[in-house]
Structure formats: structure tokens, C-alpha cells
Tab-separated table of C-alpha atoms in Angstrom:
chain	number	residue	atom	x	y	z
A	966	MET	CA	0.000	0.000	0.000
A	967	PRO	CA	1.656	3.263	-1.114
A	968	VAL	CA	2.310	6.227	1.183
A	969	SER	CA	-0.227	8.211	-0.844
A	970	ASP	CA	-2.940	6.062	0.762
A	971	LEU	CA	-1.953	7.390	4.183
A	972	ILE	CA	-1.986	10.973	2.883
A	973	GLU	CA	-5.514	10.441	1.561
A	974	TRP	CA	-6.536	8.804	4.849
A	975	LEU	CA	-5.178	11.725	6.879
A	976	ASP	CA	-7.164	14.125	4.731
A	977	GLU	CA	-10.366	12.050	4.900
A	978	TYR	CA	-10.335	11.432	8.643
A	979	GLY	CA	-8.571	14.609	9.734
A	980	GLY	CA	-11.533	16.907	9.185
A	981	PRO	CA	-13.875	18.495	11.746
A	982	GLY	CA	-16.046	15.376	11.870
A	983	PHE	CA	-13.329	13.345	13.625
A	984	ILE	CA	-11.088	13.521	16.662
A	985	TRP	CA	-7.864	11.523	16.927
A	986	TYR	CA	-6.304	9.656	19.802
A	987	VAL	CA	-2.645	9.120	18.871
A	988	LYS	CA	-0.139	6.865	20.651
A	989	ARG	CA	2.630	4.346	20.145
A	990	LEU	CA	1.548	0.769	20.811
A	991	SER	CA	3.268	-0.720	23.859
A	992	GLY	CA	4.016	-4.353	24.630
A	993	ASN	CA	0.986	-4.298	26.948
A	994	ASP	CA	-1.252	-3.132	24.075
A	995	THR	CA	-0.191	-5.836	21.637
A	996	LEU	CA	0.383	-9.535	22.272
A	997	ALA	CA	4.145	-9.018	22.617
A	998	ASN	CA	3.966	-9.672	26.364
A	999	GLU	CA	1.425	-12.491	26.011
A	1000	SER	CA	-0.802	-10.586	28.410
A	1001	HIS	CA	-4.406	-11.593	28.955
A	1002	GLN	CA	-5.099	-7.849	29.047
A	1003	ALA	CA	-3.946	-7.381	25.439
A	1004	GLY	CA	-5.768	-4.629	23.644
A	1005	PRO	CA	-5.038	-0.926	23.177
A	1006	TYR	CA	-5.163	1.071	26.382
A	1007	ILE	CA	-7.041	4.381	26.213
A	1008	PRO	CA	-7.288	6.508	29.377
A	1009	ARG	CA	-10.699	6.601	31.000
A	1010	GLU	CA	-11.153	10.343	30.613
A	1011	VAL	CA	-10.476	10.028	26.879
A	1012	LEU	CA	-12.566	6.953	26.138
A	1013	PHE	CA	-15.507	8.291	28.172
A	1014	GLY	CA	-15.435	11.337	25.894
A	1015	PHE	CA	-15.778	9.125	22.817
A	1016	LEU	CA	-18.177	6.639	24.434
A	1017	PRO	CA	-20.062	8.423	27.242
A	1018	THR	CA	-22.350	5.433	27.893
A	1019	LEU	CA	-19.266	3.539	29.082
A	1020	ASN	CA	-19.053	5.839	32.118
A	1021	GLN	CA	-21.234	3.825	34.499
A	1022	PRO	CA	-19.396	3.514	37.823
A	1023	THR	CA	-22.296	1.699	39.501
A	1024	VAL	CA	-22.081	-1.120	36.930
A	1025	LYS	CA	-19.258	-3.650	37.254
A	1026	ASN	CA	-17.061	-3.743	34.131
A	1027	PRO	CA	-19.460	-1.886	31.791
A	1028	ASP	CA	-18.821	-2.230	28.084
A	1029	VAL	CA	-19.786	-0.803	24.694
A	1030	TRP	CA	-19.482	-2.520	21.313
A	1031	PHE	CA	-18.696	-0.501	18.194
A	1032	ASP	CA	-17.298	-0.809	14.660
A	1033	LEU	CA	-13.547	-0.372	14.261
A	1034	TYR	CA	-11.801	-0.282	10.887
A	1035	VAL	CA	-8.020	-0.745	10.726
A	1036	ASP	CA	-7.746	0.936	7.344
A	1037	SER	CA	-3.962	0.544	7.134
A	1038	HIS	CA	-4.434	-3.226	7.051
A	1039	SER	CA	-7.908	-3.556	5.496
A	1040	ASP	CA	-9.468	-5.028	8.634
A	1041	HIS	CA	-12.899	-4.522	10.215
A	1042	GLN	CA	-14.035	-5.795	13.593
A	1043	GLN	CA	-16.824	-5.283	16.078
A	1044	VAL	CA	-14.716	-4.454	19.111
A	1045	ARG	CA	-15.494	-4.051	22.771
A	1046	ALA	CA	-14.611	-1.039	24.889
A	1047	ILE	CA	-14.594	-2.104	28.517
A	1048	TRP	CA	-14.066	-0.310	31.796
A	1049	TYR	CA	-12.411	-2.769	34.177
A	1050	ASN	CA	-13.629	-1.171	37.390
A	1051	ASN	CA	-13.606	-3.975	39.973
A	1052	LYS	CA	-11.531	-1.661	42.144
A	1053	LEU	CA	-14.817	0.160	42.715
A	1054	HIS	CA	-16.693	-3.062	43.412
A	1055	GLY	CA	-15.266	-4.817	46.444
A	1056	ASN	CA	-11.598	-5.034	45.486
A	1057	PRO	CA	-10.098	-1.615	46.352
A	1058	LYS	CA	-6.508	-2.816	46.787
A	1059	GLY	CA	-5.924	-5.433	44.111
A	1060	GLY	CA	-8.561	-4.465	41.562
A	1061	ARG	CA	-8.248	-2.698	38.241
A	1062	ASN	CA	-9.588	0.673	37.196
A	1063	GLU	CA	-8.703	1.095	33.519
A	1064	THR	CA	-10.291	1.130	30.089
A	1065	ARG	CA	-9.200	-0.917	27.077
A	1066	LEU	CA	-10.367	-2.030	23.651
A	1067	THR	CA	-10.680	-5.798	23.210
A	1068	ASN	CA	-12.083	-8.487	20.895
A	1069	PHE	CA	-9.724	-7.975	17.963
A	1070	GLY	CA	-9.428	-11.653	17.119
A	1071	GLY	CA	-5.824	-12.310	18.148
A	1072	ASN	CA	-2.588	-11.368	16.436
A	1073	ALA	CA	-4.223	-11.429	13.007
A	1074	SER	CA	-5.137	-7.847	13.895
A	1075	ALA	CA	-2.422	-5.273	13.286
A	1076	LEU	CA	-3.309	-3.750	16.660
A	1077	LEU	CA	-2.370	-6.962	18.491
A	1078	ASP	CA	0.434	-8.160	16.227
A	1079	PRO	CA	3.592	-8.281	18.392
A	1080	ASP	CA	5.535	-6.761	15.495
A	1081	SER	CA	3.338	-3.643	15.786
A	1082	THR	CA	4.849	-2.897	19.196
A	1083	GLY	CA	6.189	0.660	19.060
A	1084	ALA	CA	4.165	1.568	15.969
A	1085	LEU	CA	2.675	5.067	15.868
A	1086	THR	CA	-1.104	4.614	15.684
A	1087	ILE	CA	-4.061	6.935	15.091
A	1088	PHE	CA	-7.556	6.137	16.361
A	1089	ALA	CA	-9.945	8.463	14.520
A	1090	PHE	CA	-13.358	8.529	16.237
A	1091	ASP	CA	-16.185	10.236	14.403
A	1092	ARG	CA	-18.065	12.910	16.297
A	1093	VAL	CA	-21.668	11.822	16.938
A	1094	GLN	CA	-24.353	12.845	19.372
A	1095	PRO	CA	-25.242	10.354	22.138
A	1096	PRO	CA	-26.804	7.879	22.279
A	1097	GLU	CA	-25.416	7.191	18.785
A	1098	ILE	CA	-22.289	5.004	18.954
A	1099	PRO	CA	-19.322	6.307	16.954
A	1100	GLN	CA	-17.260	4.362	14.478
A	1101	CYS	CA	-13.491	4.360	14.704
A	1102	HIS	CA	-11.007	4.318	11.840
A	1103	VAL	CA	-7.442	3.321	12.702
A	1104	TRP	CA	-4.105	3.667	10.986
A	1105	VAL	CA	-1.155	1.631	12.297
A	1106	CYS	CA	1.996	3.102	10.779
A	1107	ARG	CA	3.956	0.403	8.966
A	1108	HIS	CA	7.311	2.116	8.611
A	1109	GLU	CA	9.308	5.204	9.469
A	1110	THR	CA	8.137	7.214	6.455
A	1111	GLU	CA	4.506	6.939	7.552
A	1112	GLU	CA	5.415	7.899	11.116
A	1113	ASP	CA	7.195	10.993	9.823
A	1114	LEU	CA	4.099	11.991	7.844
A	1115	VAL	CA	1.900	11.704	10.937
A	1116	GLU	CA	4.331	13.563	13.187
A	1117	ASP	CA	4.655	16.329	10.615
A	1118	ARG	CA	0.951	16.907	11.232
A	1119	VAL	CA	0.570	16.392	14.994
A	1120	GLY	CA	4.103	16.778	16.363
A	1121	PRO	CA	6.281	14.126	18.052
A	1122	VAL	CA	4.619	11.303	19.983
A	1123	GLU	CA	6.976	9.604	22.421
A	1124	PRO	CA	6.642	6.163	24.036
A	1125	GLY	CA	4.266	6.229	26.985
A	1126	LYS	CA	2.710	9.522	25.804
A	1127	TRP	CA	-0.483	10.183	23.873
A	1128	LEU	CA	-2.293	13.160	22.405
A	1129	LEU	CA	-5.658	14.218	21.070
A	1130	TRP	CA	-5.880	15.934	17.708
A	1131	PRO	CA	-7.143	18.479	17.069
A	1132	PRO	CA	-6.670	19.616	20.677
A	1133	THR	CA	-9.924	21.575	20.649
A	1134	GLN	CA	-10.163	21.696	24.411
A	1135	GLU	CA	-6.689	23.192	24.773
A	1136	GLY	CA	-6.338	25.603	21.862
A	1137	LEU	CA	-3.717	25.575	19.136
A	1138	LEU	CA	-1.361	22.610	19.502
A	1139	GLY	CA	-2.366	21.969	23.106
A	1140	LEU	CA	-0.913	25.208	24.462
A	1141	LEU	CA	-3.924	26.402	26.427
A	1142	GLN	CA	-3.540	24.010	29.313
A	1143	ALA	CA	-3.601	24.684	33.025
A	1144	ALA	CA	-0.195	24.816	34.663
A	1145	PRO	CA	0.513	21.766	36.817
A	1146	VAL	CA	0.877	22.145	40.565
A	1147	ARG	CA	4.207	23.375	41.916
A	1148	ALA	CA	5.317	19.848	42.755
A	1149	SER	CA	6.126	19.566	39.052
A	1150	CYS	CA	8.827	21.288	36.994
A	1151	TRP	CA	6.364	23.629	35.311
A	1152	LEU	CA	7.866	27.125	35.391
A	1153	GLY	CA	5.713	30.059	36.388
A	1154	ASP	CA	5.996	33.329	34.487
A	1155	THR	CA	8.408	34.816	37.012
A	1156	GLU	CA	10.653	31.734	36.905
A	1157	ILE	CA	11.359	31.855	33.186
A	1158	PRO	CA	14.655	33.649	32.440
A	1159	SER	CA	14.100	36.836	30.488
A	1160	GLN	CA	16.536	35.778	27.767
A	1161	TRP	CA	14.429	32.672	27.111
A	1162	ARG	CA	11.474	34.873	26.177
A	1163	SER	CA	13.418	36.691	23.460
A	1164	LYS	CA	15.108	33.527	22.173
A	1165	PHE	CA	13.759	30.047	22.827
A	1166	PRO	CA	16.253	28.134	24.998
A	1167	THR	CA	18.361	25.378	23.492
A	1168	GLY	CA	17.851	21.768	24.485
A	1169	ALA	CA	21.036	21.878	26.535
A	1170	GLU	CA	19.796	24.943	28.459
A	1171	ILE	CA	16.488	23.277	29.285
A	1172	ILE	CA	18.238	20.108	30.411
A	1173	ARG	CA	20.541	22.099	32.666
A	1174	LYS	CA	17.406	23.538	34.274
A	1175	ALA	CA	15.962	20.030	34.646
A	1176	VAL	CA	19.153	18.906	36.382
A	1177	GLU	CA	18.856	21.894	38.708
A	1178	LEU	CA	15.241	21.049	39.605
A	1179	ARG	CA	15.780	17.284	39.717
A	1180	PRO	CA	19.384	16.662	40.858
A	1181	ASP	CA	18.333	13.216	42.171
A	1182	SER	CA	21.903	12.393	43.103
A	1183	SER	CA	20.733	9.545	45.337
A	1184	LEU	CA	18.939	7.782	42.474
A	1185	ASP	CA	20.491	5.282	40.103
A	1186	PRO	CA	21.089	6.504	36.518
A	1187	ASP	CA	17.980	4.754	35.196
A	1188	ARG	CA	15.514	6.405	37.563
A	1189	ARG	CA	17.374	9.701	37.332
A	1190	LEU	CA	17.053	9.646	33.557
A	1191	MET	CA	13.313	8.957	33.586
A	1192	ARG	CA	12.506	11.587	36.217
A	1193	ARG	CA	14.539	14.222	34.439
A	1194	ARG	CA	12.938	13.465	31.092
A	1195	GLU	CA	9.527	14.179	32.618
A	1196	CYS	CA	10.873	17.332	34.253
A	1197	GLU	CA	12.494	18.579	31.055
A	1198	TYR	CA	9.259	18.059	29.103
A	1199	GLU	CA	7.319	20.146	31.634
A	1200	ILE	CA	9.924	22.917	31.454
A	1201	PHE	CA	9.761	22.867	27.660
A	1202	ARG	CA	5.961	23.080	27.612
A	1203	SER	CA	5.839	25.860	30.203
A	1204	VAL	CA	8.323	27.983	28.225
A	1205	GLU	CA	6.505	27.169	24.992
A	1206	GLN	CA	3.220	28.337	26.478
A	1207	ALA	CA	4.733	31.542	27.869
A	1208	ILE	CA	6.212	32.437	24.468
A	1209	GLU	CA	3.515	31.241	22.071
A	1210	LEU	CA	0.271	31.829	23.955
A	1211	PRO	CA	0.331	35.636	23.596
A	1212	HIS	CA	0.707	35.256	19.825
A	1213	ILE	CA	-2.183	32.801	19.693
A	1214	LYS	CA	-4.495	34.985	21.774
A	1215	ALA	CA	-3.652	37.984	19.608
A	1216	GLY	CA	-4.916	36.097	16.553
A	1217	PHE	CA	-3.614	35.902	13.001
A	1218	ALA	CA	-4.114	38.241	10.066
A	1219	THR	CA	-4.025	35.434	7.490
A	1220	VAL	CA	-4.262	31.667	7.319
A	1221	ASP	CA	-0.656	31.589	6.097
A	1222	ASP	CA	0.433	33.372	9.283
A	1223	PHE	CA	-1.395	30.784	11.366
A	1224	ILE	CA	0.180	27.874	9.454
A	1225	ALA	CA	3.659	29.388	9.711
A	1226	ARG	CA	3.342	29.770	13.497
A	1227	ALA	CA	1.980	26.244	13.868
A	1228	GLN	CA	4.824	24.809	11.810
A	1229	THR	CA	7.386	26.649	13.944
A	1230	ILE	CA	5.888	25.094	17.084
A	1231	LEU	CA	5.725	21.599	15.600
A	1232	GLN	CA	9.281	21.685	14.270
A	1233	ARG	CA	10.582	22.913	17.608
A	1234	ARG	CA	8.822	20.032	19.340
A	1235	LYS	CA	10.295	17.537	16.895
A	1236	ALA	CA	13.783	18.935	17.365
A	1237	ARG	CA	13.437	18.683	21.129
A	1238	SER	CA	12.150	15.103	20.934
A	1239	GLY	CA	14.973	14.058	18.630
A	1240	HIS	CA	17.844	15.233	20.847
A	1241	SER	CA	16.495	15.204	24.393
A	1242	LEU	CA	17.413	11.644	25.354
A	1243	GLU	CA	20.925	11.990	23.947
A	1244	LEU	CA	21.586	15.160	25.966
A	1245	HIS	CA	20.204	13.594	29.150
A	1246	ALA	CA	22.499	10.601	28.681
A	1247	ARG	CA	25.520	12.867	28.251
A	1248	ALA	CA	24.673	14.756	31.466
A	1249	ILE	CA	24.381	11.502	33.407
A	1250	PHE	CA	27.672	10.152	32.057
A	1251	ILE	CA	29.405	13.278	33.350
A	1252	GLU	CA	27.662	12.988	36.727
A	1253	GLU	CA	28.854	9.396	36.938
A	1254	ARG	CA	32.426	10.712	36.724
A	1255	LEU	CA	33.022	9.785	33.106
A	1256	ILE	CA	35.209	12.492	31.591
A	1257	GLU	CA	34.243	13.640	28.108
A	1258	GLY	CA	37.220	13.238	25.812
A	1259	THR	CA	38.840	10.665	28.096
A	1260	HIS	CA	36.155	8.126	28.973
A	1261	PHE	CA	33.637	8.876	26.219
A	1262	ALA	CA	33.169	10.970	23.101
A	1263	HIS	CA	29.890	12.637	22.136
A	1264	GLN	CA	29.022	12.789	18.423
A	1265	PRO	CA	32.565	11.944	17.241
A	1266	GLU	CA	33.462	11.074	13.664
A	1267	SER	CA	34.276	7.369	13.719
A	1268	GLU	CA	34.758	7.139	9.958
A	1269	PRO	CA	34.272	9.796	7.270
A	1270	GLY	CA	30.603	10.756	7.285
A	1271	LYS	CA	29.749	8.550	10.286
A	1272	ARG	CA	28.961	10.049	13.685
A	1273	PRO	CA	27.678	7.668	16.366
A	1274	ASP	CA	26.046	9.333	19.364
A	1275	PHE	CA	28.666	8.059	21.815
A	1276	LEU	CA	31.975	6.197	21.623
A	1277	PHE	CA	33.749	4.636	24.620
A	1278	PRO	CA	36.385	5.035	25.922
A	1279	SER	CA	37.590	7.698	23.456
A	1280	VAL	CA	38.106	8.642	19.825
A	1281	THR	CA	41.839	8.185	20.344
A	1282	ALA	CA	41.326	4.584	21.427
A	1283	TYR	CA	38.955	3.956	18.525
A	1284	ARG	CA	41.437	5.272	15.961
A	1285	ASP	CA	44.327	3.350	17.508
A	1286	GLY	CA	44.472	0.110	15.549
A	1287	SER	CA	46.406	-1.545	18.373
A	1288	PHE	CA	43.602	-0.871	20.889
A	1289	PRO	CA	41.521	-4.080	21.203
A	1290	SER	CA	38.162	-3.846	19.449
A	1291	ASP	CA	36.517	-5.872	22.210
A	1292	ARG	CA	37.248	-3.000	24.615
A	1293	LEU	CA	35.441	-0.441	22.468
A	1294	ARG	CA	31.758	0.430	22.867
A	1295	MET	CA	29.307	2.412	20.818
A	1296	LEU	CA	26.010	3.722	22.203
A	1297	ALA	CA	23.295	4.956	19.878
A	1298	VAL	CA	20.338	6.833	21.360
A	1299	LYS	CA	16.855	6.617	19.854
A	1300	THR	CA	13.652	7.339	21.739
A	1301	THR	CA	11.856	4.795	19.553
A	1302	CYS	CA	13.550	1.918	17.799
A	1303	LYS	CA	10.879	-0.074	15.944
A	1304	ASP	CA	12.213	0.858	12.491
A	1305	ARG	CA	15.055	3.208	13.333
A	1306	TRP	CA	17.397	0.634	14.883
A	1307	ARG	CA	18.741	-0.341	11.473
A	1308	GLN	CA	20.161	3.167	11.052
A	1309	ILE	CA	22.936	2.396	13.545
A	1310	LEU	CA	24.294	-0.736	11.862
A	1311	ASN	CA	26.783	1.140	9.696
A	1312	GLU	CA	28.153	3.323	12.480
A	1313	ALA	CA	31.528	2.666	14.137
A	1314	ASP	CA	32.830	-0.113	11.861
A	1315	ARG	CA	35.346	-1.427	14.424
A	1316	ILE	CA	32.591	-2.262	16.930
A	1317	PRO	CA	30.515	-5.310	15.962
A	1318	VAL	CA	28.044	-5.052	18.880
A	1319	LYS	CA	26.016	-1.844	18.750
A	1320	HIS	CA	24.399	-0.774	22.016
A	1321	LEU	CA	21.154	1.167	21.633
A	1322	LEU	CA	19.527	3.211	24.411
A	1323	THR	CA	15.774	3.476	23.857
A	1324	LEU	CA	12.582	4.380	25.708
A	1325	GLN	CA	10.335	2.246	23.493
A	1326	GLU	CA	7.892	0.248	25.591
A	1327	GLY	CA	8.663	-3.230	24.290
A	1328	VAL	CA	9.540	-4.998	21.048
A	1329	SER	CA	8.268	-8.248	19.607
A	1330	GLU	CA	10.272	-11.444	19.974
A	1331	ASN	CA	10.706	-11.557	16.184
A	1332	GLN	CA	12.086	-8.037	16.076
A	1333	PHE	CA	14.345	-8.648	19.063
A	1334	ARG	CA	15.715	-11.763	17.381
A	1335	GLU	CA	16.429	-9.734	14.245
A	1336	MET	CA	18.193	-7.055	16.309
A	1337	THR	CA	20.274	-9.629	18.130
A	1338	HIS	CA	21.360	-11.329	14.899
A	1339	ALA	CA	22.393	-7.912	13.562
A	1340	GLY	CA	24.553	-7.300	16.632
A	1341	VAL	CA	22.297	-4.770	18.397
A	1342	ARG	CA	21.957	-4.881	22.173
A	1343	LEU	CA	19.217	-2.844	23.819
A	1344	VAL	CA	19.881	-0.578	26.788
A	1345	VAL	CA	16.558	0.094	28.518
A	1346	PRO	CA	15.933	2.015	31.767
A	1347	THR	CA	14.893	-0.426	34.469
A	1348	GLY	CA	11.429	1.076	34.879
A	1349	LEU	CA	10.541	0.071	31.309
A	1350	THR	CA	11.859	-3.499	31.418
A	1351	GLU	CA	8.490	-4.957	32.405
A	1352	LYS	CA	7.004	-3.619	29.163
A	1353	PHE	CA	9.052	-6.212	27.242
A	1354	PRO	CA	8.227	-9.913	26.809
A	1355	LYS	CA	9.514	-12.004	29.699
A	1356	SER	CA	11.742	-13.982	27.347
A	1357	ILE	CA	13.510	-10.733	26.355
A	1358	GLN	CA	13.823	-9.072	29.744
A	1359	PRO	CA	16.968	-11.018	30.868
A	1360	HIS	CA	18.782	-9.830	27.723
A	1361	LEU	CA	18.163	-6.117	28.285
A	1362	GLN	CA	20.894	-4.012	29.824
A	1363	SER	CA	20.135	-1.167	32.191
A	1364	LEU	CA	21.802	2.205	31.795
A	1365	GLU	CA	23.504	1.737	35.160
A	1366	SER	CA	24.946	-1.592	34.029
A	1367	PHE	CA	26.136	-0.131	30.731
A	1368	ILE	CA	27.935	2.709	32.541
A	1369	ALA	CA	29.581	0.206	34.890
A	1370	ASP	CA	30.879	-1.760	31.896
A	1371	THR	CA	32.390	1.316	30.273
A	1372	ARG	CA	34.479	2.031	33.366
A	1373	LEU	CA	36.541	-1.079	32.596
A	1374	LEU	CA	37.330	-0.289	28.973
A	1375	ASP	CA	40.482	1.783	29.342
A	1376	LEU	CA	41.991	-0.089	32.280
């Protein structure tokens, strides 16, 4: 199916008659983890908006059946939206209180196929008036090109995150949101440096602020990384709102002006998403007493035209033909890795095993086997390990473990 089909689909189901729920499928959504709970998770507050008759707290596990079309894979099913609410019915401690979509017919559905784990997916619900039940049209992105097309329209969607599009309840691009409570890293107007208002801060500047607000020196590198990522995202959004909201409230003279502003916001978000994890990793390496230039190199040139994210222990060691190859390490950093992992195979020719730090919430056993055969080893923060199939979990390396290994390379 050509990419033009997705473009036509986006145009057909991206109009005012539809609202999108967009996410990346996790191992708990698909059958990758062999979970009896398999089926796409949609937060209660979102699914109740699409299916208000599902919101019946006095009924145990209420459900609604509706038509769902996976247009990317020419599939149609009557599926079940269910609110597992036994936590409200006699099981307050061990019960569940979540909503999911089920009854897809097993891994023949692209939504449950383990190989769809990590795929960017759009659920387009049509807007209807209750008690009419909406239909849902779904597109499961099949490769990186399709994901890029979707993110060009809605902005980056990271693992574990989701968004609604258009964000009609929050204004242009989700900017009109209430500031979180002070326990978060959301910056109030008086906390934003004046120079950031005249020129949007760089990723490195925002991450330095996240480190300041979340030093977390007592935490291991894995938990530190995850907490800071959340903090950095809140800082980014608070600065974005402070800068862009006045322009939005002032209005636009032409449609072209509106589109230009929207594109600036989307491209800034994509740039932040693409480099954030890499910059966080660098900061943690330094905190763990790895000296840049001595114990690791950031964005070095390993061969002409090739720049891996990190080399260990140094560029000097890498370029020294007498330095043993088995004491060299390369770390690539990619927030998602479903299709993008192949991009690292031609980096750092002297290093046969390519380590890859990712935040993707699971991969299928087939994809993991393919990665392993290609010499890729996944580095996954410990808090995400449970998102992977049990057979894969023992083969994942934590960030803390990877750092410990690098300390031995130049001894």
C-alpha cells in the first residue's frame, strides 16, 4: 500500500467530523507480552469522551461494542470497549480501574500483532451525538516514512505519551492548558529567564534547568534519567506556552500566518524530541564521573561521514588500531527503535556489537531476534523493562549496568 494512501486517509479522517487519539503501541497493548489484558489502552477520561455510555461507575465492568476499521491493514471488527472497574466493586486494593479495547481476534489484527509494538497509531473517532455510537477508523503506521508523515501533522509522539488531535479543548497545539501544581517542573511566568522569552532556549539549556530542579543524586542513573525526562518536558511546555500563547491569543491576520506559526511550534517540538534523550544521557555520564574526551566521546566522527552518538572510551582509542576492538563500545540513542534501529548498523565499523539506548515500551520477539542477529543490544531504563516480553527481559541491559561496563574499557 503506497504512502499516498496514508496521505488520503489523513485528509479524509482529519476533518472536523473526527477527533484523533494518537499513541505508540506498547508491549501491553499488543500480544508481545502475552498478556491476557492485550488490547489498546485508552485513558478513561479520553474513552468516556468518545463513548459516554461507558461511564457507568455503579455497573461492574461496563462495556460498549462498536465498529472499528483498521484501514492501514484492510481489517474490520466489532470491538469491545470495557471499563475494568472492579476496584470500585469490592476489590479496592488489588482491583483494576482502567479502560481498554478488546475483541480484535488475536494477532491477526495489526493492533495486536507483536511486530506492531512501538508503531505510531491513530484512532480516529467520528463525532456523533449520544446515544449514537461512533465508528473508529485506525491507521497503524507500517514504517518510518509513515510515522514521519503523521508527526509532521501532529508533532512528536513519544513512548508512553499520547495526544488528542485536534486539541480543541486546549487551543492551538495543546498550548492552552492549566499549569501543573508546583510539585512539578512547570515554570511560572516569574521563573522563566528573560533571555528565554526573546530567544527560545536550546535543548542543553532546558536540560541544565531540569538537572537543577531534579538533581536526584541519590537515584540510580535509570531512575534519574526517567525523572529528568519528565521534568524537562514540563519545562519545555511551560516555556513554549509563555512564548507562544500571547501570539495565539492575539490572533492571526491570514491563514498563512497561522500555518507558519503552527509549523514553527511543531518543528521545535520535533527537534526537542529528537535530541532530548541523547543530551540527558551525556549529562548523566558526566555525573557518573566519566570524563568527556577521556572516557567517552559525544558525536565523534568514527569514519568519514559517520557520527555515532557516543563512543567509549575515546576517539583516540577507537582510531588506535592496536587498541583491542573488544574494549570499544558504541552507544546509539533513539527514543523509539521499531524501524530506526537499522540506522545504527553502519556506524563505528570497528565495533561489531552496537548498544542502543531506547525508551520504546517493548519490542516483539521476532524483532528482538532480528536485532540480536544484527549485533544490536538494547539498553533500557529499568522502569521500562516490564514492558518487554519475559523472554527478552533477561537480555536487556540497564543504563547503570552499561555505565559500569564502560568504566573497565580503558583499564
